[in-house]
PDB file of C-alpha atoms in Angstrom:
ATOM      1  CA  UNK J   1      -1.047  14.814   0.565  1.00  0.00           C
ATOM      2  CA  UNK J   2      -3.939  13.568  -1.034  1.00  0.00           C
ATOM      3  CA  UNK J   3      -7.058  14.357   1.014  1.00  0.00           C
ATOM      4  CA  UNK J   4      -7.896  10.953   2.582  1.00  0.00           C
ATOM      5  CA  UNK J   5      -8.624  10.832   5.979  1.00  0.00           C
ATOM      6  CA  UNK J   6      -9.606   7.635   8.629  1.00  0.00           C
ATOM      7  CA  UNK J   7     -11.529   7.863  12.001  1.00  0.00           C
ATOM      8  CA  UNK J   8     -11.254   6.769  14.062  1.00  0.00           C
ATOM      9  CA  UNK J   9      -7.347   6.278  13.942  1.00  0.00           C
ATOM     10  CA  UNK J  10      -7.275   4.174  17.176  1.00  0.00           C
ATOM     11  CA  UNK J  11      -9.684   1.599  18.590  1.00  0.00           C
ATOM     12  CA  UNK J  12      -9.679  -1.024  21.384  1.00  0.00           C
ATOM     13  CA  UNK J  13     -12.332  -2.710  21.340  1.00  0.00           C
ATOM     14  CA  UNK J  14     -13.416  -6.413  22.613  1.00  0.00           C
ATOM     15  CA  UNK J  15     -13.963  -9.940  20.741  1.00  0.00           C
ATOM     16  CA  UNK J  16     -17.085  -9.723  19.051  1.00  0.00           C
ATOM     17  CA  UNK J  17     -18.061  -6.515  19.051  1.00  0.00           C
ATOM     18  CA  UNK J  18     -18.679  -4.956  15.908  1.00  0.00           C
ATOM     19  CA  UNK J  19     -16.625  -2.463  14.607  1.00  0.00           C
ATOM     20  CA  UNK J  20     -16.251   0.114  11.386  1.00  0.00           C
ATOM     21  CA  UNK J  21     -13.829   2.144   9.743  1.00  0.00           C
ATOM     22  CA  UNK J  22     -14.406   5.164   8.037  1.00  0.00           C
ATOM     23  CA  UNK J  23     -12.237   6.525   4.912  1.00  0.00           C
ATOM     24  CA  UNK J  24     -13.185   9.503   3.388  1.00  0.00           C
ATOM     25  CA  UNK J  25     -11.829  11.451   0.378  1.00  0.00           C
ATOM     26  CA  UNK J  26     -12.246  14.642  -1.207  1.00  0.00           C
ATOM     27  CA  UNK J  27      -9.930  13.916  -4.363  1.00  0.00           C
ATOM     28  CA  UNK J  28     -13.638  12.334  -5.794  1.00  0.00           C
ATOM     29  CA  UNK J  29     -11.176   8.996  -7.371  1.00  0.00           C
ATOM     30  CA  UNK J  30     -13.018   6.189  -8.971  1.00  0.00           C
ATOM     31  CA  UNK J  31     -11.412   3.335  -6.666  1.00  0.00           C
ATOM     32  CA  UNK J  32     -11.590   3.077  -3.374  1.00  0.00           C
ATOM     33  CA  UNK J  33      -9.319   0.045  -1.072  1.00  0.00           C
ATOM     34  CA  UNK J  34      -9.512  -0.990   2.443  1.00  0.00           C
ATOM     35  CA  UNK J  35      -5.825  -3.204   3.307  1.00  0.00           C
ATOM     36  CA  UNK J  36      -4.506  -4.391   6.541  1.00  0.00           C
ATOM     37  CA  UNK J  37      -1.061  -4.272   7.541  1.00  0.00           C
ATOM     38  CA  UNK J  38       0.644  -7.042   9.485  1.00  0.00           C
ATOM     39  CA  UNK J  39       4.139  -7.902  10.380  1.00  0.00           C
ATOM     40  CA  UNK J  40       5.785 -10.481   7.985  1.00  0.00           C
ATOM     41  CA  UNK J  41       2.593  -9.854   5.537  1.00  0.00           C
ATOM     42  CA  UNK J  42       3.335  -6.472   3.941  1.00  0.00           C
ATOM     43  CA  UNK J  43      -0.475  -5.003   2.997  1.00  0.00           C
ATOM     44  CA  UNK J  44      -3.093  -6.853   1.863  1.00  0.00           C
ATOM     45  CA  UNK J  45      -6.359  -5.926   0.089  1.00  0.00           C
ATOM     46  CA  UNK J  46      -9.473  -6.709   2.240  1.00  0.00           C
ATOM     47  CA  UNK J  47     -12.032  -5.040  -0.374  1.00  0.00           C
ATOM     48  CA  UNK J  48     -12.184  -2.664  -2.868  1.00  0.00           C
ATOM     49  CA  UNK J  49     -14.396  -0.340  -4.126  1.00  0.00           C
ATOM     50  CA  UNK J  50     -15.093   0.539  -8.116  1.00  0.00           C
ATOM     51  CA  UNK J  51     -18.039   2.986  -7.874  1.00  0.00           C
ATOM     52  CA  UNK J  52     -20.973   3.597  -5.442  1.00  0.00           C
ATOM     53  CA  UNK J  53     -22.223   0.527  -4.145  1.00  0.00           C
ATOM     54  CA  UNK J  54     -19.932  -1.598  -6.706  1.00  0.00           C
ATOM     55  CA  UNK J  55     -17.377  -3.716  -4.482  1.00  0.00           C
ATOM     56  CA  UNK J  56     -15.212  -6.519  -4.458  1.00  0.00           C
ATOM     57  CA  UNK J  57     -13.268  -8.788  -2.533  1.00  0.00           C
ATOM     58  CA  UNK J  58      -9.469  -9.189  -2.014  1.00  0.00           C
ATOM     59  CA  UNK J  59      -7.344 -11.386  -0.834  1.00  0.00           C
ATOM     60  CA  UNK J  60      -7.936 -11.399   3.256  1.00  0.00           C
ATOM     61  CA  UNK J  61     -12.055 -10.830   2.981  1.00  0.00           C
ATOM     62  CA  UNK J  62     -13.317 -13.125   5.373  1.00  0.00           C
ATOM     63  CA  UNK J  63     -14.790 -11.484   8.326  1.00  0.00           C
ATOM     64  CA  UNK J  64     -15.215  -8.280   6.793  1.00  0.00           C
ATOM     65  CA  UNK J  65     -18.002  -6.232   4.414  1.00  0.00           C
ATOM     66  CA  UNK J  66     -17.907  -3.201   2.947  1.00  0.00           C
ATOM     67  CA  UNK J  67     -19.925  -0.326   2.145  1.00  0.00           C
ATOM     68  CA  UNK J  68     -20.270   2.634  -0.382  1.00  0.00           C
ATOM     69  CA  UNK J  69     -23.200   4.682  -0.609  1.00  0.00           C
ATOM     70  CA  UNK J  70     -21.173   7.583  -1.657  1.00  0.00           C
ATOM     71  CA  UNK J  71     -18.015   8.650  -3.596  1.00  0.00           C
ATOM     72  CA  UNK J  72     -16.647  10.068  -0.469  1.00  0.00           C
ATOM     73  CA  UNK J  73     -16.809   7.685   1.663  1.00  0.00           C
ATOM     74  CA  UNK J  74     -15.705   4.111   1.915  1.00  0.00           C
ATOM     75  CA  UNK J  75     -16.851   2.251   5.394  1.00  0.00           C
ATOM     76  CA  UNK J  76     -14.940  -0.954   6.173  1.00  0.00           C
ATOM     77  CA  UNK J  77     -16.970  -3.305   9.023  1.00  0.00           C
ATOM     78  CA  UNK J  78     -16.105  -6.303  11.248  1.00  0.00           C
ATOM     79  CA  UNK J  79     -19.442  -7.916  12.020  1.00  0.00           C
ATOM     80  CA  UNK J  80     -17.745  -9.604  15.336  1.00  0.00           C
ATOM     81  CA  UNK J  81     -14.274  -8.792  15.582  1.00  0.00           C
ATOM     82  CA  UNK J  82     -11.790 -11.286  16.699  1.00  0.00           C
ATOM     83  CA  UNK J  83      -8.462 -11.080  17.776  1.00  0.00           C
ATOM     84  CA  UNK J  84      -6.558 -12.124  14.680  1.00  0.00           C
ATOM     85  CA  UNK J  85      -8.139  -8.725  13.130  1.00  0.00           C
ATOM     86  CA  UNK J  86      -5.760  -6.586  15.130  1.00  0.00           C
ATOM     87  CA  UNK J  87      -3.786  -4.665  12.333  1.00  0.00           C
ATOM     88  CA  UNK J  88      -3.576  -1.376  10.852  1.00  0.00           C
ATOM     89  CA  UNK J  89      -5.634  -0.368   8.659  1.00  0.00           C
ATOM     90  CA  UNK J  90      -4.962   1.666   5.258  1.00  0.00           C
ATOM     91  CA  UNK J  91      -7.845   3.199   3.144  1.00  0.00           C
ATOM     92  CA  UNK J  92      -6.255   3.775  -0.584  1.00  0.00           C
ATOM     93  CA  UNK J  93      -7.579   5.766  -3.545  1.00  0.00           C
ATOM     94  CA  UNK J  94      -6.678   5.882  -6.931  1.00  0.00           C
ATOM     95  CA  UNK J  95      -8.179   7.279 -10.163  1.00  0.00           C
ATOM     96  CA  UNK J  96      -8.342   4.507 -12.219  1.00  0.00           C
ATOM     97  CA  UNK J  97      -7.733   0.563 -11.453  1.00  0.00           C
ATOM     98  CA  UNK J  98      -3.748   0.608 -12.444  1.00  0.00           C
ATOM     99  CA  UNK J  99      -2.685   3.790 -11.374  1.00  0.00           C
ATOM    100  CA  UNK J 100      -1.030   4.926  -8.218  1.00  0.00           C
ATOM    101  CA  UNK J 101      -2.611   4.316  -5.163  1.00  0.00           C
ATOM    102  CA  UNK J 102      -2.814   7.200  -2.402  1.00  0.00           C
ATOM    103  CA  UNK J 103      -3.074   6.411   1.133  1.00  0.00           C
ATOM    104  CA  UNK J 104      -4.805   7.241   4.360  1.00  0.00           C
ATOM    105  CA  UNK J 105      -3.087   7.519   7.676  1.00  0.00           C
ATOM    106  CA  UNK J 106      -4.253   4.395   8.800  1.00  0.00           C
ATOM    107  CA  UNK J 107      -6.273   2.703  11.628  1.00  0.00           C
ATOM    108  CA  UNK J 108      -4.576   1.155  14.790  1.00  0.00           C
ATOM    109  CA  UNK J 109      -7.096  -1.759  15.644  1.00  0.00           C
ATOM    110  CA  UNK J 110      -6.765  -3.726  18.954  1.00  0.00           C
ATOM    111  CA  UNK J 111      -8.862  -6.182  19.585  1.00  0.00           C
ATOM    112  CA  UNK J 112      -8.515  -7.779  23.247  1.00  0.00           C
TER     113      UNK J 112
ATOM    114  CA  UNK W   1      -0.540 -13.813  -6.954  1.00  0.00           C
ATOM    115  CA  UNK W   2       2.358 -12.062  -7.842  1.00  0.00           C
ATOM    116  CA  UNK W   3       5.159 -12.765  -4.908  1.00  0.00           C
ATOM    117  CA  UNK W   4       7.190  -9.702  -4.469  1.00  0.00           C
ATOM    118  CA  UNK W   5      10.327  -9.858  -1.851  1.00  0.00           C
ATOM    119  CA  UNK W   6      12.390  -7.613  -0.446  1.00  0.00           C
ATOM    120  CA  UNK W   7      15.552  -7.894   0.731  1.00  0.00           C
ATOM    121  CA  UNK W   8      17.415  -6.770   2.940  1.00  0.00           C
ATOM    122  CA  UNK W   9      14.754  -6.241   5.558  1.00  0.00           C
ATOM    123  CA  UNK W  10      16.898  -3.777   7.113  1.00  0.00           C
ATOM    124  CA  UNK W  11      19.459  -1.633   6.136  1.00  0.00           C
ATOM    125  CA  UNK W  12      22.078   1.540   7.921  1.00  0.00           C
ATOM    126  CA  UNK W  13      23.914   3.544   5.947  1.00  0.00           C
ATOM    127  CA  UNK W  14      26.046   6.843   6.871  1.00  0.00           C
ATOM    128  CA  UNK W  15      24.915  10.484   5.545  1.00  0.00           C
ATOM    129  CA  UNK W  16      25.638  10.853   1.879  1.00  0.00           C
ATOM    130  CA  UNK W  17      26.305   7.468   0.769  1.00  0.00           C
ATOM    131  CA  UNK W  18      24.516   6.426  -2.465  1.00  0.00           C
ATOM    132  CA  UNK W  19      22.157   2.847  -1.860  1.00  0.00           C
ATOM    133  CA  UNK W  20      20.065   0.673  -3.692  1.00  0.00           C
ATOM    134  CA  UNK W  21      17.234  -1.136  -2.334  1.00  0.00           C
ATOM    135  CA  UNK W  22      15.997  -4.469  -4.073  1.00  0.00           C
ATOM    136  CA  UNK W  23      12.680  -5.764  -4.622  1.00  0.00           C
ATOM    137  CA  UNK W  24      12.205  -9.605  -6.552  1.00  0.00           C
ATOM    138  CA  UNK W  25       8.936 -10.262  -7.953  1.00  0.00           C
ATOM    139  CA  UNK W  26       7.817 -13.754  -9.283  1.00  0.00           C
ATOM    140  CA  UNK W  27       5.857 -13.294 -12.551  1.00  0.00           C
ATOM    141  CA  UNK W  28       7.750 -11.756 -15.144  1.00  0.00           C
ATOM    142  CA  UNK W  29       4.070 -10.952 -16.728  1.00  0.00           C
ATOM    143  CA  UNK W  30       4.361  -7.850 -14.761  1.00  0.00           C
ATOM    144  CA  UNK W  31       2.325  -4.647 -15.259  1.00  0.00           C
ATOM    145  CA  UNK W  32       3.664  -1.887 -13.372  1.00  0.00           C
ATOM    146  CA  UNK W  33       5.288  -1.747 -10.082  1.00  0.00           C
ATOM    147  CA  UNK W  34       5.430   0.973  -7.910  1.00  0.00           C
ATOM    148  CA  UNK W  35       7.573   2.552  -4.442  1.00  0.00           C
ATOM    149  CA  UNK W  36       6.617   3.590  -1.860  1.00  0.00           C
ATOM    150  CA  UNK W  37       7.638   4.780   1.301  1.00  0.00           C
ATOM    151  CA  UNK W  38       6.154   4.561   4.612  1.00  0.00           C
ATOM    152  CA  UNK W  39       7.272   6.810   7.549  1.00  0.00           C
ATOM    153  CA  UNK W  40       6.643   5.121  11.146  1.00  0.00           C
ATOM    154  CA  UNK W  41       3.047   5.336  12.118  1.00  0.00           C
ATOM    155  CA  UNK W  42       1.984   6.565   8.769  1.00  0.00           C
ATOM    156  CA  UNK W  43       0.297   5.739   5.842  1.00  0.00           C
ATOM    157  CA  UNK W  44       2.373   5.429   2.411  1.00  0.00           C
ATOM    158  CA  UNK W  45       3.507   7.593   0.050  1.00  0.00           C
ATOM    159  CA  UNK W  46       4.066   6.922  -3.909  1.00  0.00           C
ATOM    160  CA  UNK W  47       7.231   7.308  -5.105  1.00  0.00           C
ATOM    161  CA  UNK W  48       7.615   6.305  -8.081  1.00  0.00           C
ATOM    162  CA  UNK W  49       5.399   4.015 -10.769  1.00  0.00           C
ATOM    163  CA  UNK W  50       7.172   2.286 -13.791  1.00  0.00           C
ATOM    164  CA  UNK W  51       5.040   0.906 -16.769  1.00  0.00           C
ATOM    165  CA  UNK W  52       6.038  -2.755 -18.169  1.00  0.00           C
ATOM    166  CA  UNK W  53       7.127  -0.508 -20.926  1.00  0.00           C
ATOM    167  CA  UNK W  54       9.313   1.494 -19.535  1.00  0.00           C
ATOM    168  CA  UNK W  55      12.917   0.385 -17.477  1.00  0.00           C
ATOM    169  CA  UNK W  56      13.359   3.312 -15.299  1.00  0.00           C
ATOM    170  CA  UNK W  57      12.016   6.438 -13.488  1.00  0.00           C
ATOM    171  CA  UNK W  58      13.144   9.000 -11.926  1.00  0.00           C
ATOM    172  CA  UNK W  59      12.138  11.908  -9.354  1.00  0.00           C
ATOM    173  CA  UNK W  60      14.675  13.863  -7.929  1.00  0.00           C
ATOM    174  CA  UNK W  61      17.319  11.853  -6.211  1.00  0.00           C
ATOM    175  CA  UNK W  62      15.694   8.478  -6.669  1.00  0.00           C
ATOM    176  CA  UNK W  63      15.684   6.244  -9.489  1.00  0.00           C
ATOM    177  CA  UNK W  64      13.716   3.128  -9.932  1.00  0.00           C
ATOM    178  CA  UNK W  65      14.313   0.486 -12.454  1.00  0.00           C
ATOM    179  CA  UNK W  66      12.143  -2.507 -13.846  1.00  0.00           C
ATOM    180  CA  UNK W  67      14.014  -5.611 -15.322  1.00  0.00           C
ATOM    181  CA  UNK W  68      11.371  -8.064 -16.108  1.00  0.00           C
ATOM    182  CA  UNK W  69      13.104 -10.900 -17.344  1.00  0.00           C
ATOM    183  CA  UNK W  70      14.608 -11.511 -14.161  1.00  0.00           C
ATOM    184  CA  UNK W  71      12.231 -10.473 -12.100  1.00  0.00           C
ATOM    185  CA  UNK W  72      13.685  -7.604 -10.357  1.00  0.00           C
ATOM    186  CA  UNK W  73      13.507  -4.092  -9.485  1.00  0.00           C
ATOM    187  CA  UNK W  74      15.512  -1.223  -7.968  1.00  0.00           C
ATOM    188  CA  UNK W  75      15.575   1.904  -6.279  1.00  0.00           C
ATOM    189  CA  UNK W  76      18.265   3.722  -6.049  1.00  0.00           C
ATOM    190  CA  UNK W  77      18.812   6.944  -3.421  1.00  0.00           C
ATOM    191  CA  UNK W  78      21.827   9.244  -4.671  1.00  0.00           C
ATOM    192  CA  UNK W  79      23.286  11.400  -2.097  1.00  0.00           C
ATOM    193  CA  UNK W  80      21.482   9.845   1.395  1.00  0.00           C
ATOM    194  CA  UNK W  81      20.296  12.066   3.904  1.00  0.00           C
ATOM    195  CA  UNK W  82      18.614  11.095   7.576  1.00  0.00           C
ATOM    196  CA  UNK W  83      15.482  12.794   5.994  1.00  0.00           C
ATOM    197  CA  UNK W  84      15.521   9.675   3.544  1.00  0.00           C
ATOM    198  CA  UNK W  85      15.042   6.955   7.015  1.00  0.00           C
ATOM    199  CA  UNK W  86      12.131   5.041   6.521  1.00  0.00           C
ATOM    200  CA  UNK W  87      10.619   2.216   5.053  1.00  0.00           C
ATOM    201  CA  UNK W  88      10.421   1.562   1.730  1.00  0.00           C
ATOM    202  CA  UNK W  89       8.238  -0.839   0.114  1.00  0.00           C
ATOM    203  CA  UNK W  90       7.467  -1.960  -3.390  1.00  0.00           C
ATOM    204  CA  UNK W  91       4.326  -3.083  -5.387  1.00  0.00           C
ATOM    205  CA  UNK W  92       4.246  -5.414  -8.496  1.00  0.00           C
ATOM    206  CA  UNK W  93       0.815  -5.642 -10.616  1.00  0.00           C
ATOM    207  CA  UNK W  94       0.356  -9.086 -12.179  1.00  0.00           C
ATOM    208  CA  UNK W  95      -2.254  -7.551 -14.701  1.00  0.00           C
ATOM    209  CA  UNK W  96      -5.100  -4.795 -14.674  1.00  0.00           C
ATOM    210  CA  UNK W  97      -7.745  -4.889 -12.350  1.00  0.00           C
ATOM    211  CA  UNK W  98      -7.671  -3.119  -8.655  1.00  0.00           C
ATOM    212  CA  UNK W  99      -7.433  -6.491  -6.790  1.00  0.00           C
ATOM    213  CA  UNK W 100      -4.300  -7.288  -8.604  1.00  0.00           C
ATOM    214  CA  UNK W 101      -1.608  -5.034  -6.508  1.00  0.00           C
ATOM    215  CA  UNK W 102       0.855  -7.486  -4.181  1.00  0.00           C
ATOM    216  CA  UNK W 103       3.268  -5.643  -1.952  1.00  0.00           C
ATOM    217  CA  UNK W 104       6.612  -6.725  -0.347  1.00  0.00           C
ATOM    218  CA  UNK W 105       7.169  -6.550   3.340  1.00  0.00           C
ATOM    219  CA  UNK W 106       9.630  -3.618   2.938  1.00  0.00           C
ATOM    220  CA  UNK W 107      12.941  -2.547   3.899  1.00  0.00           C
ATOM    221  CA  UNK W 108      13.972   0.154   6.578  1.00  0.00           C
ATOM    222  CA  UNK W 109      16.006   2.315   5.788  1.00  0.00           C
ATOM    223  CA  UNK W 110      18.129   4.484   8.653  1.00  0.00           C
ATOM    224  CA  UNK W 111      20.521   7.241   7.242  1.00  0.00           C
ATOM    225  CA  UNK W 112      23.140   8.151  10.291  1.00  0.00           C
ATOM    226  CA  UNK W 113      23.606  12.110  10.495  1.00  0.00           C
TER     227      UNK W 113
END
Protein backbone atom coordinates (compact mmCIF):
# COMPACT_ATOMS: atom_id res chain seq x y z
CA UNK A 1 0.00 0.00 0.00
CA UNK A 2 1.01 3.32 -0.66
CA UNK A 3 1.89 5.13 2.58
CA UNK A 4 -1.15 7.41 3.11
CA UNK A 5 -2.60 7.52 6.26
CA UNK A 6 -5.96 9.63 7.84
CA UNK A 7 -6.64 10.55 11.56
CA UNK A 8 -8.60 10.58 12.86
CA UNK A 9 -10.52 7.64 11.06
CA UNK A 10 -13.75 8.20 13.10
CA UNK A 11 -15.43 11.35 14.39
CA UNK A 12 -18.82 12.31 15.91
CA UNK A 13 -19.01 15.42 16.34
CA UNK A 14 -22.04 18.11 16.61
CA UNK A 15 -23.62 20.78 14.03
CA UNK A 16 -21.35 23.51 13.88
CA UNK A 17 -18.48 22.58 15.33
CA UNK A 18 -15.49 22.75 13.40
CA UNK A 19 -13.77 19.92 12.32
CA UNK A 20 -10.37 18.74 10.28
CA UNK A 21 -9.00 15.91 8.60
CA UNK A 22 -5.60 15.03 8.38
CA UNK A 23 -3.92 13.01 5.31
CA UNK A 24 -0.49 12.43 5.37
CA UNK A 25 1.92 10.74 2.92
CA UNK A 26 5.33 9.61 2.79
CA UNK A 27 5.36 8.61 -1.06
CA UNK A 28 6.36 12.76 -1.37
CA UNK A 29 3.54 12.80 -4.81
CA UNK A 30 2.92 16.10 -6.40
CA UNK A 31 -1.06 15.94 -6.01
CA UNK A 32 -2.80 15.69 -3.20
CA UNK A 33 -7.19 15.09 -3.13
CA UNK A 34 -9.62 15.24 -0.39
CA UNK A 35 -13.26 13.26 -1.83
CA UNK A 36 -16.29 12.29 0.03
CA UNK A 37 -18.10 9.22 -0.42
CA UNK A 38 -21.89 9.00 -0.34
CA UNK A 39 -24.42 6.44 -1.23
CA UNK A 40 -25.91 6.87 -4.79
CA UNK A 41 -22.93 9.56 -5.43
CA UNK A 42 -19.85 7.37 -5.95
CA UNK A 43 -16.69 9.87 -4.79
CA UNK A 44 -16.49 13.22 -5.36
CA UNK A 45 -13.57 15.70 -5.29
CA UNK A 46 -13.95 18.34 -2.50
CA UNK A 47 -10.33 19.97 -3.18
CA UNK A 48 -7.22 19.21 -4.46
CA UNK A 49 -3.91 19.98 -3.90
CA UNK A 50 -1.00 20.73 -6.76
CA UNK A 51 1.97 21.79 -4.58
CA UNK A 52 2.46 23.49 -1.14
CA UNK A 53 -0.02 25.97 -0.57
CA UNK A 54 -1.35 25.65 -4.38
CA UNK A 55 -5.12 24.33 -4.18
CA UNK A 56 -8.18 24.06 -5.94
CA UNK A 57 -11.66 23.37 -5.81
CA UNK A 58 -13.78 20.37 -6.98
CA UNK A 59 -16.92 19.62 -7.53
CA UNK A 60 -18.68 19.45 -3.80
CA UNK A 61 -16.42 22.58 -2.24
CA UNK A 62 -18.84 24.48 -0.47
CA UNK A 63 -18.41 24.32 3.19
CA UNK A 64 -15.02 23.18 3.12
CA UNK A 65 -11.14 24.76 2.85
CA UNK A 66 -8.13 23.28 2.57
CA UNK A 67 -4.69 23.51 3.64
CA UNK A 68 -1.04 22.60 2.60
CA UNK A 69 1.85 23.95 4.23
CA UNK A 70 3.77 20.87 3.52
CA UNK A 71 4.24 18.01 0.98
CA UNK A 72 3.25 15.60 3.60
CA UNK A 73 0.44 16.68 4.70
CA UNK A 74 -2.89 17.67 3.28
CA UNK A 75 -5.55 19.05 6.09
CA UNK A 76 -9.19 19.09 4.94
CA UNK A 77 -11.56 21.57 7.38
CA UNK A 78 -15.31 22.12 7.95
CA UNK A 79 -15.56 25.62 9.37
CA UNK A 80 -19.17 24.59 10.99
CA UNK A 81 -20.09 21.25 10.12
CA UNK A 82 -23.58 20.37 9.27
CA UNK A 83 -25.31 17.34 8.96
CA UNK A 84 -25.38 16.84 5.22
CA UNK A 85 -21.36 16.56 5.64
CA UNK A 86 -21.66 13.11 7.15
CA UNK A 87 -19.63 10.90 4.63
CA UNK A 88 -16.46 9.18 4.38
CA UNK A 89 -13.77 10.69 3.64
CA UNK A 90 -10.81 9.59 1.14
CA UNK A 91 -7.42 11.48 0.97
CA UNK A 92 -5.81 10.46 -2.66
CA UNK A 93 -2.29 10.96 -4.01
CA UNK A 94 -0.91 10.70 -7.23
CA UNK A 95 2.35 11.71 -8.95
CA UNK A 96 1.29 13.68 -11.58
CA UNK A 97 -2.37 15.19 -12.48
CA UNK A 98 -3.49 12.05 -14.87
CA UNK A 99 -2.00 9.27 -13.30
CA UNK A 100 -3.34 6.78 -10.86
CA UNK A 101 -4.65 7.91 -7.82
CA UNK A 102 -3.69 6.07 -4.41
CA UNK A 103 -5.92 6.13 -1.54
CA UNK A 104 -6.15 6.58 2.18
CA UNK A 105 -8.25 4.48 4.45
CA UNK A 106 -10.73 6.95 4.82
CA UNK A 107 -12.59 9.07 7.46
CA UNK A 108 -16.02 8.00 8.99
CA UNK A 109 -17.65 11.51 9.73
CA UNK A 110 -20.91 11.77 11.78
CA UNK A 111 -22.25 14.72 12.31
CA UNK A 112 -25.41 14.71 14.78
CA UNK B 1 -18.60 16.32 -16.25
CA UNK B 2 -18.00 13.13 -17.55
CA UNK B 3 -21.12 10.72 -16.37
CA UNK B 4 -19.81 7.32 -15.75
CA UNK B 5 -22.50 4.39 -14.78
CA UNK B 6 -22.30 1.24 -13.63
CA UNK B 7 -24.39 -1.40 -13.95
CA UNK B 8 -25.36 -3.91 -12.40
CA UNK B 9 -25.14 -2.43 -8.94
CA UNK B 10 -24.88 -5.78 -7.62
CA UNK B 11 -23.80 -8.90 -8.74
CA UNK B 12 -23.30 -13.07 -7.16
CA UNK B 13 -21.55 -15.35 -8.90
CA UNK B 14 -20.33 -19.04 -7.83
CA UNK B 15 -16.41 -19.87 -7.31
CA UNK B 16 -14.64 -20.07 -10.61
CA UNK B 17 -16.98 -18.60 -12.96
CA UNK B 18 -15.47 -16.04 -15.38
CA UNK B 19 -17.56 -12.25 -15.14
CA UNK B 20 -17.48 -9.05 -16.63
CA UNK B 21 -18.37 -5.95 -14.97
CA UNK B 22 -19.59 -2.84 -17.09
CA UNK B 23 -18.95 0.68 -16.70
CA UNK B 24 -20.78 3.47 -19.46
CA UNK B 25 -19.26 6.75 -19.61
CA UNK B 26 -20.84 9.78 -21.49
CA UNK B 27 -18.09 11.68 -23.37
CA UNK B 28 -16.42 9.71 -25.82
CA UNK B 29 -13.51 12.56 -25.47
CA UNK B 30 -12.20 10.32 -22.86
CA UNK B 31 -8.66 10.35 -21.41
CA UNK B 32 -8.00 7.44 -19.39
CA UNK B 33 -10.16 5.49 -17.16
CA UNK B 34 -9.19 3.54 -14.44
CA UNK B 35 -10.54 0.35 -11.77
CA UNK B 36 -10.61 0.16 -8.83
CA UNK B 37 -11.65 -1.84 -6.12
CA UNK B 38 -12.83 -1.04 -2.78
CA UNK B 39 -12.99 -3.66 0.06
CA UNK B 40 -15.79 -2.81 2.82
CA UNK B 41 -14.62 -0.12 5.13
CA UNK B 42 -11.60 0.64 3.09
CA UNK B 43 -10.12 2.95 0.96
CA UNK B 44 -9.53 1.97 -2.90
CA UNK B 45 -7.18 0.24 -4.64
CA UNK B 46 -6.00 0.79 -8.48
CA UNK B 47 -6.41 -1.83 -10.61
CA UNK B 48 -5.89 -1.12 -13.65
CA UNK B 49 -5.43 2.39 -15.86
CA UNK B 50 -6.02 2.35 -19.72
CA UNK B 51 -4.75 5.34 -21.90
CA UNK B 52 -7.30 6.73 -24.72
CA UNK B 53 -4.67 5.07 -26.76
CA UNK B 54 -4.71 1.95 -25.75
CA UNK B 55 -8.04 -0.75 -25.76
CA UNK B 56 -7.03 -3.06 -23.08
CA UNK B 57 -4.95 -3.94 -19.96
CA UNK B 58 -4.21 -6.51 -18.20
CA UNK B 59 -2.81 -7.68 -14.62
CA UNK B 60 -3.04 -11.06 -13.73
CA UNK B 61 -6.51 -12.43 -13.97
CA UNK B 62 -8.22 -9.19 -14.86
CA UNK B 63 -8.56 -7.51 -18.02
CA UNK B 64 -9.94 -4.13 -18.68
CA UNK B 65 -10.99 -2.78 -21.96
CA UNK B 66 -11.72 0.86 -23.31
CA UNK B 67 -14.16 1.24 -26.35
CA UNK B 68 -14.59 4.88 -26.82
CA UNK B 69 -16.88 5.19 -29.50
CA UNK B 70 -19.52 3.76 -27.56
CA UNK B 71 -18.75 4.82 -24.52
CA UNK B 72 -17.99 1.78 -22.63
CA UNK B 73 -15.63 -0.11 -20.64
CA UNK B 74 -14.98 -3.57 -19.16
CA UNK B 75 -13.43 -5.59 -16.68
CA UNK B 76 -13.24 -8.83 -16.92
CA UNK B 77 -12.26 -11.46 -13.80
CA UNK B 78 -11.12 -14.99 -15.28
CA UNK B 79 -11.31 -17.78 -12.92
CA UNK B 80 -13.47 -16.02 -9.74
CA UNK B 81 -12.50 -16.65 -6.38
CA UNK B 82 -14.35 -15.34 -2.90
CA UNK B 83 -10.98 -13.42 -2.47
CA UNK B 84 -12.21 -11.36 -5.63
CA UNK B 85 -15.80 -10.06 -3.38
CA UNK B 86 -15.84 -6.54 -3.31
CA UNK B 87 -16.68 -3.52 -4.93
CA UNK B 88 -15.48 -2.46 -7.92
CA UNK B 89 -15.65 0.90 -9.26
CA UNK B 90 -14.49 2.72 -12.34
CA UNK B 91 -13.09 6.24 -13.20
CA UNK B 92 -13.34 8.08 -16.62
CA UNK B 93 -11.07 11.37 -17.18
CA UNK B 94 -12.77 13.87 -19.49
CA UNK B 95 -9.29 15.60 -20.12
CA UNK B 96 -6.01 16.45 -18.07
CA UNK B 97 -6.13 18.30 -15.07
CA UNK B 98 -6.60 16.68 -11.34
CA UNK B 99 -10.21 18.01 -10.96
CA UNK B 100 -11.22 16.15 -14.01
CA UNK B 101 -11.61 12.37 -12.51
CA UNK B 102 -15.65 11.29 -12.29
CA UNK B 103 -16.30 7.94 -10.70
CA UNK B 104 -19.29 5.51 -11.00
CA UNK B 105 -21.19 4.35 -7.99
CA UNK B 106 -19.74 0.80 -8.31
CA UNK B 107 -20.74 -2.67 -8.42
CA UNK B 108 -20.39 -5.42 -5.62
CA UNK B 109 -19.17 -8.14 -6.36
CA UNK B 110 -19.77 -11.53 -4.01
CA UNK B 111 -17.94 -14.76 -5.23
CA UNK B 112 -19.80 -17.91 -3.33
CA UNK B 113 -17.04 -20.48 -2.01
Amino acid sequence: DAGITQSPRHKVTETGTPVTLRCHQTENHRYMYWYRQDPGHGLRLIHYSYGVKDTDKGEVSDGYSVSRSKTEDFLLTLESATSSQTSVYFCAISPAAEETQYFGPGTRLLVL
Amino acid sequence: KQEVTQIPAALSVPEGENLVLNCSFTDSAIYNLQWFRQDPGKGLTSLLLIQSSQREQTSGRLNASLDKSSGRSTLYIAASQPGDSATYLCAGRRQTGANNLFFGTGTRLTVIP
